[in-house]
PDB file of C-alpha atoms in Angstrom:
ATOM      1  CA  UNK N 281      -3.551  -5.984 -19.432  1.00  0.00           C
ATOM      2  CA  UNK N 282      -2.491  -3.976 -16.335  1.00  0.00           C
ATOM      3  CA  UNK N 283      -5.651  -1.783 -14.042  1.00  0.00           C
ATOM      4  CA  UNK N 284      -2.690   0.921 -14.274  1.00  0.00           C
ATOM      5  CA  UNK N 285      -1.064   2.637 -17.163  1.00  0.00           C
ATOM      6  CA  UNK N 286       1.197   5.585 -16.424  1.00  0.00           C
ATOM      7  CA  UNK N 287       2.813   7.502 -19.391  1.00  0.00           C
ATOM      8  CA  UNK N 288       5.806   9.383 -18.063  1.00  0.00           C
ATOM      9  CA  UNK N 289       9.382  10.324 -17.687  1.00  0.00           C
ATOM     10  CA  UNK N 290      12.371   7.850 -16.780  1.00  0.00           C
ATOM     11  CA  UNK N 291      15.376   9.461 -15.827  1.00  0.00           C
ATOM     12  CA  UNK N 292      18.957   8.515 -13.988  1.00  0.00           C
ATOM     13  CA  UNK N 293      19.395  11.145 -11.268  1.00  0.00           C
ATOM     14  CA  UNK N 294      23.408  11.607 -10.874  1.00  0.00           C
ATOM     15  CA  UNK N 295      24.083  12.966  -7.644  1.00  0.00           C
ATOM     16  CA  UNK N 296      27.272  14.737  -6.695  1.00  0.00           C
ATOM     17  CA  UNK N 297      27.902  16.002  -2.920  1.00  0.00           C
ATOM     18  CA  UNK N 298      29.970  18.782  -2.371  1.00  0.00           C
ATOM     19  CA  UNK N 299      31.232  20.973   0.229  1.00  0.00           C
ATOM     20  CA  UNK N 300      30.535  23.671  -1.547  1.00  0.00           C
ATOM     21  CA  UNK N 301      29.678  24.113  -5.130  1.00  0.00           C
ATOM     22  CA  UNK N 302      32.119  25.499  -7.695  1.00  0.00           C
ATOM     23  CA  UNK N 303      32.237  28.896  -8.929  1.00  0.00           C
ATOM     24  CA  UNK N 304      32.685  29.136 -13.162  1.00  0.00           C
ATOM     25  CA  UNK N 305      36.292  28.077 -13.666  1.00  0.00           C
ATOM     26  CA  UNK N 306      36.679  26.518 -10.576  1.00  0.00           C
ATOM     27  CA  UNK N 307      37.040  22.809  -9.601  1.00  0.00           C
ATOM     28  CA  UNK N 308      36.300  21.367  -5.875  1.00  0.00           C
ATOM     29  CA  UNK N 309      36.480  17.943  -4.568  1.00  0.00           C
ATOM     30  CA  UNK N 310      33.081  15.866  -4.244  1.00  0.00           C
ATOM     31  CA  UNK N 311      32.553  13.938  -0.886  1.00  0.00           C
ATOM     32  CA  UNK N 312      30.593  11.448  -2.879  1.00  0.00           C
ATOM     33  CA  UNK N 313      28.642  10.346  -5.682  1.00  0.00           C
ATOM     34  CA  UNK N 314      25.478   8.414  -6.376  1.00  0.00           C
ATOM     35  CA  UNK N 315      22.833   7.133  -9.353  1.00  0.00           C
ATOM     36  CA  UNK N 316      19.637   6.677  -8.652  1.00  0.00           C
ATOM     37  CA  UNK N 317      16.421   5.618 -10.780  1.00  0.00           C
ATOM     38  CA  UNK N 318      14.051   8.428 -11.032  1.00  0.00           C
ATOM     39  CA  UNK N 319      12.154  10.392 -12.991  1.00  0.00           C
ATOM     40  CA  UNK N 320       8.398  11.365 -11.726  1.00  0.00           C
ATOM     41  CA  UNK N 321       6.442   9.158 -14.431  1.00  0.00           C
ATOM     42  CA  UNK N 322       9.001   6.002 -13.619  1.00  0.00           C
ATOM     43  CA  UNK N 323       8.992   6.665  -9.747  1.00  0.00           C
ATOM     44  CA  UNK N 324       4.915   6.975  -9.867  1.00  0.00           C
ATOM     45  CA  UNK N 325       5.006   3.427 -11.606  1.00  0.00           C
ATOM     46  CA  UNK N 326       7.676   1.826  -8.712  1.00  0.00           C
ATOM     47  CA  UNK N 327       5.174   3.529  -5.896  1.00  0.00           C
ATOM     48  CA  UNK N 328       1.939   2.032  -7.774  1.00  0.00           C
ATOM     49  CA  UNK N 329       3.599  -1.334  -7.466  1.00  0.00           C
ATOM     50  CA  UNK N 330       4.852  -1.426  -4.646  1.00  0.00           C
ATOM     51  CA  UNK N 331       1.190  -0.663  -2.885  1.00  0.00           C
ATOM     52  CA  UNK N 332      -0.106  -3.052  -4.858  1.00  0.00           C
ATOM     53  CA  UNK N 333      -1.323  -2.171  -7.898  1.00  0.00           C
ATOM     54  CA  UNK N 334      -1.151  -4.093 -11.591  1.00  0.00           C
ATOM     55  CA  UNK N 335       0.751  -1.509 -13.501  1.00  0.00           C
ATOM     56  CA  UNK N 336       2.293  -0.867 -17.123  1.00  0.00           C
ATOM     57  CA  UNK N 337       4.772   1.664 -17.932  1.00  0.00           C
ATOM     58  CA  UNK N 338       4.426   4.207 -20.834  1.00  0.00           C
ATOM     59  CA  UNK N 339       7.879   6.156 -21.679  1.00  0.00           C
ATOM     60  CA  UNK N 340      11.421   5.614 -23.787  1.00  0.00           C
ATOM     61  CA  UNK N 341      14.824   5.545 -22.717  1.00  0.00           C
ATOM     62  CA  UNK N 342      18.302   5.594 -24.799  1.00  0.00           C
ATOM     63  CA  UNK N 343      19.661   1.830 -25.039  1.00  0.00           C
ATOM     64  CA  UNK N 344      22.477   2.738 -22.555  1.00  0.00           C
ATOM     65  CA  UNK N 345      23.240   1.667 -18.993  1.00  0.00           C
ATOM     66  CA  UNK N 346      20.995   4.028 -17.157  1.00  0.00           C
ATOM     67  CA  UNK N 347      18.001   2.852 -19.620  1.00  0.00           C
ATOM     68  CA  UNK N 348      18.713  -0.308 -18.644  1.00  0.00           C
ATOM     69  CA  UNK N 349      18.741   0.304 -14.504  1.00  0.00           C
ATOM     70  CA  UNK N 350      15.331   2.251 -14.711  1.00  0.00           C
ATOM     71  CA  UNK N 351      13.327  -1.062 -16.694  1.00  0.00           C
ATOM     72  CA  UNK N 352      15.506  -2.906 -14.187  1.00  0.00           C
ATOM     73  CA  UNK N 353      13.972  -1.276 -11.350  1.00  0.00           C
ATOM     74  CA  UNK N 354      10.713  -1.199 -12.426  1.00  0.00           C
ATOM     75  CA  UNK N 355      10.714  -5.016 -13.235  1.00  0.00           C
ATOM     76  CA  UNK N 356      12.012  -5.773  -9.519  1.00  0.00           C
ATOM     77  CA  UNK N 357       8.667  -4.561  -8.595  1.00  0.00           C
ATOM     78  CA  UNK N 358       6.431  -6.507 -10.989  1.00  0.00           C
ATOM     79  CA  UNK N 359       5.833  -3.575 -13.283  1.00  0.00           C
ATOM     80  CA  UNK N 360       4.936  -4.436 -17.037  1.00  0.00           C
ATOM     81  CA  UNK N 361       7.893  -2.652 -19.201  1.00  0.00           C
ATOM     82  CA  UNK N 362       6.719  -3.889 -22.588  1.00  0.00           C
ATOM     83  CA  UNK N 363       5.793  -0.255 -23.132  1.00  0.00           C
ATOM     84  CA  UNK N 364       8.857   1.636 -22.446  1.00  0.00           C
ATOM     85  CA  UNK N 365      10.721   1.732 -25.998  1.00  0.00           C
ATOM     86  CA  UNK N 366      14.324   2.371 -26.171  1.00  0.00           C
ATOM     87  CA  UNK N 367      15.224   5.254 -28.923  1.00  0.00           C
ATOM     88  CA  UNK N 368      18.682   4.785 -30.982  1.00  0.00           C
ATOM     89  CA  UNK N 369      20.502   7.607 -30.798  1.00  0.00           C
ATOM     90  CA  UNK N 370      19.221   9.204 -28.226  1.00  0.00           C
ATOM     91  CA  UNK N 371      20.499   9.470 -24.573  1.00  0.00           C
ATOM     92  CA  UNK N 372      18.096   8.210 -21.560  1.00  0.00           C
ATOM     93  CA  UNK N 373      17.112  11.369 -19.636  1.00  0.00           C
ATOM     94  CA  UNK N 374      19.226  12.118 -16.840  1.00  0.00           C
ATOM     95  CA  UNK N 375      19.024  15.038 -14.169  1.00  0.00           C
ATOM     96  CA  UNK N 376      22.729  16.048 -12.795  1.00  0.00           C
ATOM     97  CA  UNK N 377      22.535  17.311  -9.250  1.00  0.00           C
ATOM     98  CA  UNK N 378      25.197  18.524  -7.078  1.00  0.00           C
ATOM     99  CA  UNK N 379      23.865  18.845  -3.458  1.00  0.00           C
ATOM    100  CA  UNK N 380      26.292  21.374  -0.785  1.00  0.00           C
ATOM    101  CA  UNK N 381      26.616  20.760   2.426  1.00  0.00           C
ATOM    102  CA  UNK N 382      23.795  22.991   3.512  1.00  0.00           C
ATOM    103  CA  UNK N 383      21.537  21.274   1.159  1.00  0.00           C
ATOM    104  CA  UNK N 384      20.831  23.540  -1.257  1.00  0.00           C
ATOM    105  CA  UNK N 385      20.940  21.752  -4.941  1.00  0.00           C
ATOM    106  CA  UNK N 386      21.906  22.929  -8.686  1.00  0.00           C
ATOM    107  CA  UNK N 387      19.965  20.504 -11.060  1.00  0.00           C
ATOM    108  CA  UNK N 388      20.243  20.451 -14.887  1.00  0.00           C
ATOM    109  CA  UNK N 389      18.204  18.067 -16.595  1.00  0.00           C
ATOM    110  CA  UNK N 390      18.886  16.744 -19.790  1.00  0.00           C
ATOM    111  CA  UNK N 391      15.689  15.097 -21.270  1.00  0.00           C
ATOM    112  CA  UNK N 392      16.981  12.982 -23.547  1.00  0.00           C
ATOM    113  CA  UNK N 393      14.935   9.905 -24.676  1.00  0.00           C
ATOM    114  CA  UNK N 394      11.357  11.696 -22.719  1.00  0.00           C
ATOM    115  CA  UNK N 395      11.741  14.157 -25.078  1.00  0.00           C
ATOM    116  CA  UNK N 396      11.535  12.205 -28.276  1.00  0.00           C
ATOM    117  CA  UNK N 397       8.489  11.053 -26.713  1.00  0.00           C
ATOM    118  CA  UNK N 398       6.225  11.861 -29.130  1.00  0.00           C
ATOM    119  CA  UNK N 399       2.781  11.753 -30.390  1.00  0.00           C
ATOM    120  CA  UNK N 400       3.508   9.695 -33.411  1.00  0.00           C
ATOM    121  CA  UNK N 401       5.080   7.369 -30.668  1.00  0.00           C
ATOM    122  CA  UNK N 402       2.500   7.357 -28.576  1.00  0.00           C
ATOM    123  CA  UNK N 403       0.087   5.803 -31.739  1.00  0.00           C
ATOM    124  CA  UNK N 404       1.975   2.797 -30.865  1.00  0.00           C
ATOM    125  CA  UNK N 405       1.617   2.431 -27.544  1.00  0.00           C
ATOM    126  CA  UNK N 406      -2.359   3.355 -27.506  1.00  0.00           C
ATOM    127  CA  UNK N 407      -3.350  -0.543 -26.922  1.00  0.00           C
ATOM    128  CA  UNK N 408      -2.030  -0.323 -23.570  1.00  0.00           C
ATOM    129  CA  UNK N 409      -5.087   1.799 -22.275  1.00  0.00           C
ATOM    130  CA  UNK N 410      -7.411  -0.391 -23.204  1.00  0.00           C
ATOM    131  CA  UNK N 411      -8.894  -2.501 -20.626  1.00  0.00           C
ATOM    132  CA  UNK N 412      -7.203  -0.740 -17.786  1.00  0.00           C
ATOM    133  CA  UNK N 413      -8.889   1.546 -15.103  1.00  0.00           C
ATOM    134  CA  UNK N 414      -6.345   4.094 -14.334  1.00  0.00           C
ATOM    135  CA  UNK N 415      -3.818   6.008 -16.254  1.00  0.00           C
ATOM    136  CA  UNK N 416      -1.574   8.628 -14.389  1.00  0.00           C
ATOM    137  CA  UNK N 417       0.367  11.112 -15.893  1.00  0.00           C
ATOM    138  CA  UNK N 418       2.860  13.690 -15.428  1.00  0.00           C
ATOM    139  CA  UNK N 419       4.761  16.733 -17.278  1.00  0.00           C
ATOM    140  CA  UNK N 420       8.036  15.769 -18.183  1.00  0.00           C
ATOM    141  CA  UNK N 421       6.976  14.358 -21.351  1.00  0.00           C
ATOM    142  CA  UNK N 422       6.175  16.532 -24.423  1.00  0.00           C
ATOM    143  CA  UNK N 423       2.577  18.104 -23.250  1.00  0.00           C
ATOM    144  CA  UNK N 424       1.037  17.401 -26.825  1.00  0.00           C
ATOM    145  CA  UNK N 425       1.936  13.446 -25.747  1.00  0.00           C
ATOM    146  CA  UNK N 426       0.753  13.639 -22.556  1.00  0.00           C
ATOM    147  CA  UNK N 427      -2.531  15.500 -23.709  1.00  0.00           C
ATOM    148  CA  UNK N 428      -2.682  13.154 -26.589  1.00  0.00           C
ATOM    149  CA  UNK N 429      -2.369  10.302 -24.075  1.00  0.00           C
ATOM    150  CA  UNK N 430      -5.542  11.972 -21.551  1.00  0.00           C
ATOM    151  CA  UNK N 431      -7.649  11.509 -24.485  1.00  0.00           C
ATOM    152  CA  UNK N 432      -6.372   8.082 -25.159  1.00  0.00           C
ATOM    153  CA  UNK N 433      -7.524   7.193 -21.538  1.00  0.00           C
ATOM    154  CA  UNK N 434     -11.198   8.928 -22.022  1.00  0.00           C
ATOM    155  CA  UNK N 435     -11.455   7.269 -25.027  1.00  0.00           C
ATOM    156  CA  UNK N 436     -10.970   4.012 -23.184  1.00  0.00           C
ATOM    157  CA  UNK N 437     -13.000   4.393 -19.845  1.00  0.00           C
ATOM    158  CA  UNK N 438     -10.180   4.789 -17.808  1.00  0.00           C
ATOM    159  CA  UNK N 439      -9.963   7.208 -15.031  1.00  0.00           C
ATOM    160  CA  UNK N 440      -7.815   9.823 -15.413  1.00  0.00           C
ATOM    161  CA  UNK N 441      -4.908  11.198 -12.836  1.00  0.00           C
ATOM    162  CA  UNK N 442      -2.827  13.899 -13.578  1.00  0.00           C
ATOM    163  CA  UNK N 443      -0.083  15.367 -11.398  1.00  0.00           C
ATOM    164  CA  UNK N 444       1.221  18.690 -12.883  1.00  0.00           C
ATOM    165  CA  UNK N 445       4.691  18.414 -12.228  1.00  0.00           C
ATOM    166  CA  UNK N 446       6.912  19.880 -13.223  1.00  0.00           C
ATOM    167  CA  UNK N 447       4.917  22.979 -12.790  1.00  0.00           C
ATOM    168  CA  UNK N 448       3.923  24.664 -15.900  1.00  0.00           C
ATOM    169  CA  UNK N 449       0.661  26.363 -17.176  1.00  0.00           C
ATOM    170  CA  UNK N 450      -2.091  24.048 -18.523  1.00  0.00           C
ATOM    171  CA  UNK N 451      -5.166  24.973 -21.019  1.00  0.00           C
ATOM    172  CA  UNK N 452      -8.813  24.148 -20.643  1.00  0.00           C
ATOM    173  CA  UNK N 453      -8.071  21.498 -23.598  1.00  0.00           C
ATOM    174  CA  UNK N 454      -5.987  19.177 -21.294  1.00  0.00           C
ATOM    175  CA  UNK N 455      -7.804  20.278 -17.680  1.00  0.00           C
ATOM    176  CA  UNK N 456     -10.977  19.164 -19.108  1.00  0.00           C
ATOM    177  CA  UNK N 457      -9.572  15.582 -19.520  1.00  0.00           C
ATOM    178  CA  UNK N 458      -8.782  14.923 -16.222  1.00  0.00           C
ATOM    179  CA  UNK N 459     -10.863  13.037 -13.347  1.00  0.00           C
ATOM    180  CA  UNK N 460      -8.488  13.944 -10.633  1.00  0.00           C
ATOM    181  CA  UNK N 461      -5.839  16.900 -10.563  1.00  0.00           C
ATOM    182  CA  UNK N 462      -3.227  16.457  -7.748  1.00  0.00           C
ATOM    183  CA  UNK N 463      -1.281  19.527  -7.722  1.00  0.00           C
ATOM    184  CA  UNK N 464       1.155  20.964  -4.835  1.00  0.00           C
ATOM    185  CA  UNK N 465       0.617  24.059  -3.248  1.00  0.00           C
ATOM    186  CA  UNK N 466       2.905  26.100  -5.959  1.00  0.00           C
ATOM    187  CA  UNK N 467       1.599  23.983  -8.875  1.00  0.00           C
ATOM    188  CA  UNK N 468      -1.969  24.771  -7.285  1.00  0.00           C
ATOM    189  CA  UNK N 469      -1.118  28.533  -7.353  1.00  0.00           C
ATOM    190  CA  UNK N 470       0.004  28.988 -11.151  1.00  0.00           C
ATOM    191  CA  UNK N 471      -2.996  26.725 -12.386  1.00  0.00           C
ATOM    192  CA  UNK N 472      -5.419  28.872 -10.728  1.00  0.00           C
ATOM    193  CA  UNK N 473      -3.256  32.296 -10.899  1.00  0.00           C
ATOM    194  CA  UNK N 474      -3.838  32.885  -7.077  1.00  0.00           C
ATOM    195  CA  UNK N 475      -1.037  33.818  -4.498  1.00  0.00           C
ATOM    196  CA  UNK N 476      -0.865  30.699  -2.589  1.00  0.00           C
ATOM    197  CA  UNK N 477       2.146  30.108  -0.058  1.00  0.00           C
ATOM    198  CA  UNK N 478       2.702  27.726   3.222  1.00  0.00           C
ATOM    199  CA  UNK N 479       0.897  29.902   5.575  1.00  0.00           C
ATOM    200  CA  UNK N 480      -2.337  29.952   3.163  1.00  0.00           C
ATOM    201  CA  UNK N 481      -6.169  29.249   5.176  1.00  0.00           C
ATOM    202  CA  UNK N 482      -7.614  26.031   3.729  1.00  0.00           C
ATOM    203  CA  UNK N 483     -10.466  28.181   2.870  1.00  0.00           C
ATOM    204  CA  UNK N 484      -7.814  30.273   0.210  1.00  0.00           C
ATOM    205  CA  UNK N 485      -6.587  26.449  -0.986  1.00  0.00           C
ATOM    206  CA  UNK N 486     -10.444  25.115  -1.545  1.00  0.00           C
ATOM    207  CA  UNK N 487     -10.830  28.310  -3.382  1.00  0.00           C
ATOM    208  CA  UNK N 488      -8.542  27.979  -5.729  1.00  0.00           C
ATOM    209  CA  UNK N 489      -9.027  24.493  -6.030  1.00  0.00           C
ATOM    210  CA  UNK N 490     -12.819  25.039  -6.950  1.00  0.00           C
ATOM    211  CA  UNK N 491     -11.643  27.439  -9.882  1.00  0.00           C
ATOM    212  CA  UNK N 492      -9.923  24.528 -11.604  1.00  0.00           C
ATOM    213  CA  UNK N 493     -13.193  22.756 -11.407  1.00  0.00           C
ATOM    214  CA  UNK N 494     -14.365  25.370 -13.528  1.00  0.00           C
ATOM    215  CA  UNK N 495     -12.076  24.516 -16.693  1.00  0.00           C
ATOM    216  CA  UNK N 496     -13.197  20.686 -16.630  1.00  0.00           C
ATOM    217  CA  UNK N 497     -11.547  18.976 -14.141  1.00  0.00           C
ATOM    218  CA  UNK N 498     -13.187  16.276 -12.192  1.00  0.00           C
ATOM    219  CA  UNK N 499     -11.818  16.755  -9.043  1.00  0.00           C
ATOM    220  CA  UNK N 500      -8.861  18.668  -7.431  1.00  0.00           C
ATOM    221  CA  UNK N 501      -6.702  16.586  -4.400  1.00  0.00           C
ATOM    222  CA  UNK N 502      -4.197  19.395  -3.284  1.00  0.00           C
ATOM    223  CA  UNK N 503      -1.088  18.005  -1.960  1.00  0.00           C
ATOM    224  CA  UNK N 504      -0.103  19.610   1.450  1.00  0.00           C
ATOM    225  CA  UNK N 505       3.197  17.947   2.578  1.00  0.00           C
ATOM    226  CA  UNK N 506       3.174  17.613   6.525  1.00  0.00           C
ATOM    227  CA  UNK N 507      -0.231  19.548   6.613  1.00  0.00           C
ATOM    228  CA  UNK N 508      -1.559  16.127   4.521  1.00  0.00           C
ATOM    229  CA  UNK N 509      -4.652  17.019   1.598  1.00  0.00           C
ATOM    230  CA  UNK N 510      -7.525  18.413   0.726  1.00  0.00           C
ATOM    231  CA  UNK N 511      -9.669  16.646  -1.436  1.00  0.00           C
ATOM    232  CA  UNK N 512     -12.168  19.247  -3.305  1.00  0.00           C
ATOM    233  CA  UNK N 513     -14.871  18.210  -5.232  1.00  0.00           C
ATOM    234  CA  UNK N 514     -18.649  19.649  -7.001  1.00  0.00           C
ATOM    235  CA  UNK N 515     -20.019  17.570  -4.031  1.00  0.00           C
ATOM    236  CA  UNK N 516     -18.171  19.125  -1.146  1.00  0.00           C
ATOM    237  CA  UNK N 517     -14.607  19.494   0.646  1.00  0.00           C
ATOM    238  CA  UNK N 518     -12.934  16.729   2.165  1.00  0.00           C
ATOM    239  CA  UNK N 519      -9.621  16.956   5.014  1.00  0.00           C
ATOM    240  CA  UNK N 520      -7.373  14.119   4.980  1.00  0.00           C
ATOM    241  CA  UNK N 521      -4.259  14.856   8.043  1.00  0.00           C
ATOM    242  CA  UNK N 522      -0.873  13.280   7.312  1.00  0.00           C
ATOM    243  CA  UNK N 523       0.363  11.143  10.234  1.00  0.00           C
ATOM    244  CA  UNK N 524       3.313  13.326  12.310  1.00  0.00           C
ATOM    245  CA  UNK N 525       6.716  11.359  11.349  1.00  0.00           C
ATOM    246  CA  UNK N 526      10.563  12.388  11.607  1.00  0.00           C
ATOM    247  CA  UNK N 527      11.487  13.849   8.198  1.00  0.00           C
ATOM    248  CA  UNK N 528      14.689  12.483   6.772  1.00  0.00           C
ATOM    249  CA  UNK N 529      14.260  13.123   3.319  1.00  0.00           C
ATOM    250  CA  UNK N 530      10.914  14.687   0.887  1.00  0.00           C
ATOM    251  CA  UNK N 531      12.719  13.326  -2.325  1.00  0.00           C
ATOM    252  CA  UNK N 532       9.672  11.545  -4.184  1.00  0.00           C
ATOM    253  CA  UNK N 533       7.172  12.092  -1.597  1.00  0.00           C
ATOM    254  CA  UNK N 534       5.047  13.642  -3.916  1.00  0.00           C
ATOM    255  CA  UNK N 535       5.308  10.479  -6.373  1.00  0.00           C
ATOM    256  CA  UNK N 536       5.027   8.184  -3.716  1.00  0.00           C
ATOM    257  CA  UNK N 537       1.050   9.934  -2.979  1.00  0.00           C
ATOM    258  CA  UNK N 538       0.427   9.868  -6.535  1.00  0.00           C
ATOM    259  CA  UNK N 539       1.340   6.108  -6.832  1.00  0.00           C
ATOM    260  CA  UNK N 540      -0.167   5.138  -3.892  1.00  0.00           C
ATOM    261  CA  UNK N 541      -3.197   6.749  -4.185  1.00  0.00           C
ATOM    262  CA  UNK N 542      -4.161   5.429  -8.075  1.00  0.00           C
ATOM    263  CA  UNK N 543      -3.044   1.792  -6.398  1.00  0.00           C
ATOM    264  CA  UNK N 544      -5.797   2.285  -3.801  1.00  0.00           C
ATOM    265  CA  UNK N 545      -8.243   3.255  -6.557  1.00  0.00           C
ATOM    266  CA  UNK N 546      -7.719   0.823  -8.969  1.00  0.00           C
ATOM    267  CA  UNK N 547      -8.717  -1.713  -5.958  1.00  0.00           C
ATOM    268  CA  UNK N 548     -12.296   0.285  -5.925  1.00  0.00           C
ATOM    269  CA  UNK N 549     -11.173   2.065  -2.637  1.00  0.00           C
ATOM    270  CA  UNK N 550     -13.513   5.381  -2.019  1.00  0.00           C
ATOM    271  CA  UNK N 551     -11.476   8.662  -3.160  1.00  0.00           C
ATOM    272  CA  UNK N 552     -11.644   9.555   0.433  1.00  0.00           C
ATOM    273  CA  UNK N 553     -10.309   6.605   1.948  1.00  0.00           C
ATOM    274  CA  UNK N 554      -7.668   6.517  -1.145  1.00  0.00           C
ATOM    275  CA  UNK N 555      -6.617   9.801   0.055  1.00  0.00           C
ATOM    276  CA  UNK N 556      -5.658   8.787   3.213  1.00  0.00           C
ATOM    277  CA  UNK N 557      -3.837   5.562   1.804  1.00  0.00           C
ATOM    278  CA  UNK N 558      -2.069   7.960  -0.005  1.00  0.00           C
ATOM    279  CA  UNK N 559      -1.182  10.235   3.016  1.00  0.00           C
ATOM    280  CA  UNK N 560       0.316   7.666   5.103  1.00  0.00           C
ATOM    281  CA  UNK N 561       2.385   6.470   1.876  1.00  0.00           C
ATOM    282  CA  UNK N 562       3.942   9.271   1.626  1.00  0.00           C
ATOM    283  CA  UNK N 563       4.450   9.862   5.454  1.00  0.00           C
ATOM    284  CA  UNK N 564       6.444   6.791   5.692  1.00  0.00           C
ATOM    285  CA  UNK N 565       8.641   7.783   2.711  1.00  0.00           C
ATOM    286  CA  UNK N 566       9.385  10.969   3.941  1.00  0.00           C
ATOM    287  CA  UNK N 567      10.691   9.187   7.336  1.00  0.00           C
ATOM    288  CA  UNK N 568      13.613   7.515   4.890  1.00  0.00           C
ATOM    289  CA  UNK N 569      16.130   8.334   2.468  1.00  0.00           C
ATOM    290  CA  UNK N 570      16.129   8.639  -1.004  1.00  0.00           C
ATOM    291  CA  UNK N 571      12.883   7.996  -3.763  1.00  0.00           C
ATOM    292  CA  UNK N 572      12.269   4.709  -4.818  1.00  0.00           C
ATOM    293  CA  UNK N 573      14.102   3.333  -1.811  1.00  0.00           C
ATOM    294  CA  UNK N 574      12.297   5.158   0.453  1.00  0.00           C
ATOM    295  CA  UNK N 575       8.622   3.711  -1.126  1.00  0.00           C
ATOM    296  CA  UNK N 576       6.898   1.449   1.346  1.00  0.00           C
ATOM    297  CA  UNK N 577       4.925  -1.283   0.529  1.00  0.00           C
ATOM    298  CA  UNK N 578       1.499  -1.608   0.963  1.00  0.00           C
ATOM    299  CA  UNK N 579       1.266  -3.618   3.840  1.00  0.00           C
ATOM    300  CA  UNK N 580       4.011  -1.459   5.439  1.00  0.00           C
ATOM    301  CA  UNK N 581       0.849   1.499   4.949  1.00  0.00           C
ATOM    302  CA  UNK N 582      -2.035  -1.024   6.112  1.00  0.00           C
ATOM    303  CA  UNK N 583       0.287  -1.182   8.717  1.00  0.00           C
ATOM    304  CA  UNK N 584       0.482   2.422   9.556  1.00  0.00           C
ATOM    305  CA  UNK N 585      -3.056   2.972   9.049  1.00  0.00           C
TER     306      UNK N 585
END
């Protein structure tokens, strides 16, 4: 059995760049067009791996071409795919994305396969937790699965992660079932119903980080970007800076923390000094293009440490 189990999405991002993007009626020309393996549950999986960690993957795709580039991916990097289903009948997710010139982006995401996602379907897949240490999850499964699959993980022993992405408000049922909450600044402020924004005092981000600890959760590791994390606990507050790098591109960044920071626990590394390993992750990934591309591995971090 794997030390990590993550239960998530798996999507084919299909990206379209344009000069411009068209208005209703109109067509344009595209300057060029990509696919890419994403989705946040599949891209937490790839990072996990790739800093080391022993990881299964939870989810369902269509039995199409993109289904079969996403287990493809994930297998490159010694993840365990067993878990990941394919549904007949049912497209693989896939998020369409035209990106202008100026960077602004128009997504529509089509959940396909994530959707069907189920609790009955997760029954089948409950063997997977046991014996691991670690399961991480995310929201772009149905939320009664990924509740469902929080409990799963208790039941087991396993440490729970949860990254609240795509943000969306959560109950004290599924907050109380997690050991470690790792939301983003805007995720941070709907959880905790506070006005939070870039130019917020780390003293108004531990504050509304401690109200979460209220509903149940373990501990709260806010997600700063360039300004790194702050990891806030019923023991005390702990900094963690993010190492100064050239940005080329955030895609995944967040992912990239999340993976890299349930690789360094499931190796018994102090929260703390996972934190950090999680930082510098996603600093390097930020510095190249793309998601999963841009993932370093974990000697590239030790490195960078």
């Amino acid at each position: 059995m794997s030390d990590i189990v993550v239960l998530g999405s798996l999507n084919a991002d299909l990206v379209v760049s344009v000069d411009r993007a068209p208005a209703a009626g109109e067509t344009v020309p595209g300057r060029s067009f990509a696919v890419f393996n994403g989705g946040k549950g599949a891209n937490q999986a790839f990072a996990a791996a790739r800093m080391g960690g022993e990881v299964a993957m939870l989810g369902r795709v269509g039995d199409d071409a993109y289904g079969r580039g996403l287990l493809g991916s994930l297998e490159s990097v010694g993840v365990a795919v067993e878990g990941v289903r394919c549904i007949e009948g049912v497209t693989t997710g896939v998020a369409s994305i035209t990106v202008e010139a100026g960077g602004e982006n128009r997504i529509v995401v089509v959940p396909g396969a994530n959707g069907a996602y189920c609790p009955v379907e997760l029954e089948r897949d409950a063997a997977f937790f046991k014996g691991a240490k670690l399961a991480l999850f995310q929201l772009e499964t149905p939320l009664e699965t990924v509740v469902g699959g929080l409990q799963l993980a208790r039941e087991r022993g396993c440490i729970t992660i949860l990254d609240p992405a795509p943000a969306r408000e959560l109950g004290e049922e599924a907050l109380s079932l997690v050991d470690y909450l790792t939301p983003n600044l805007s995720e941070l402020a709907l959880l905790s119903q506070r006005e939070l924004g870039e130019e917020s005092s780390a003293a108004e981000i531990v504050a509304a980080a401690k109200s979460l600890l209220d509903y149940g959760v373990g501990k709260v590791l806010a997600k700063l970007g360039e300004r790194g994390a702050i990891l806030v606990s019923r023991q005390g507050v702990e900094r963690v800076y993010a190492v100064s790098v050239r940005a080329v591109d955030s895609t995944g960044a967040g992912d990239c923390f999340n993976g890299a920071f349930a690789a360094a626990l499931s190796r018994g590394v102090a929260p703390l000094e996972a934190a950090r390993f999680a930082c510098m992750a996603a600093s390097i990934s930020v510095s190249r293009a793309g998601a999963q591309d841009s993932f370093p591995s974990v000697e590239e971090v030790l490195k960078g440490a």
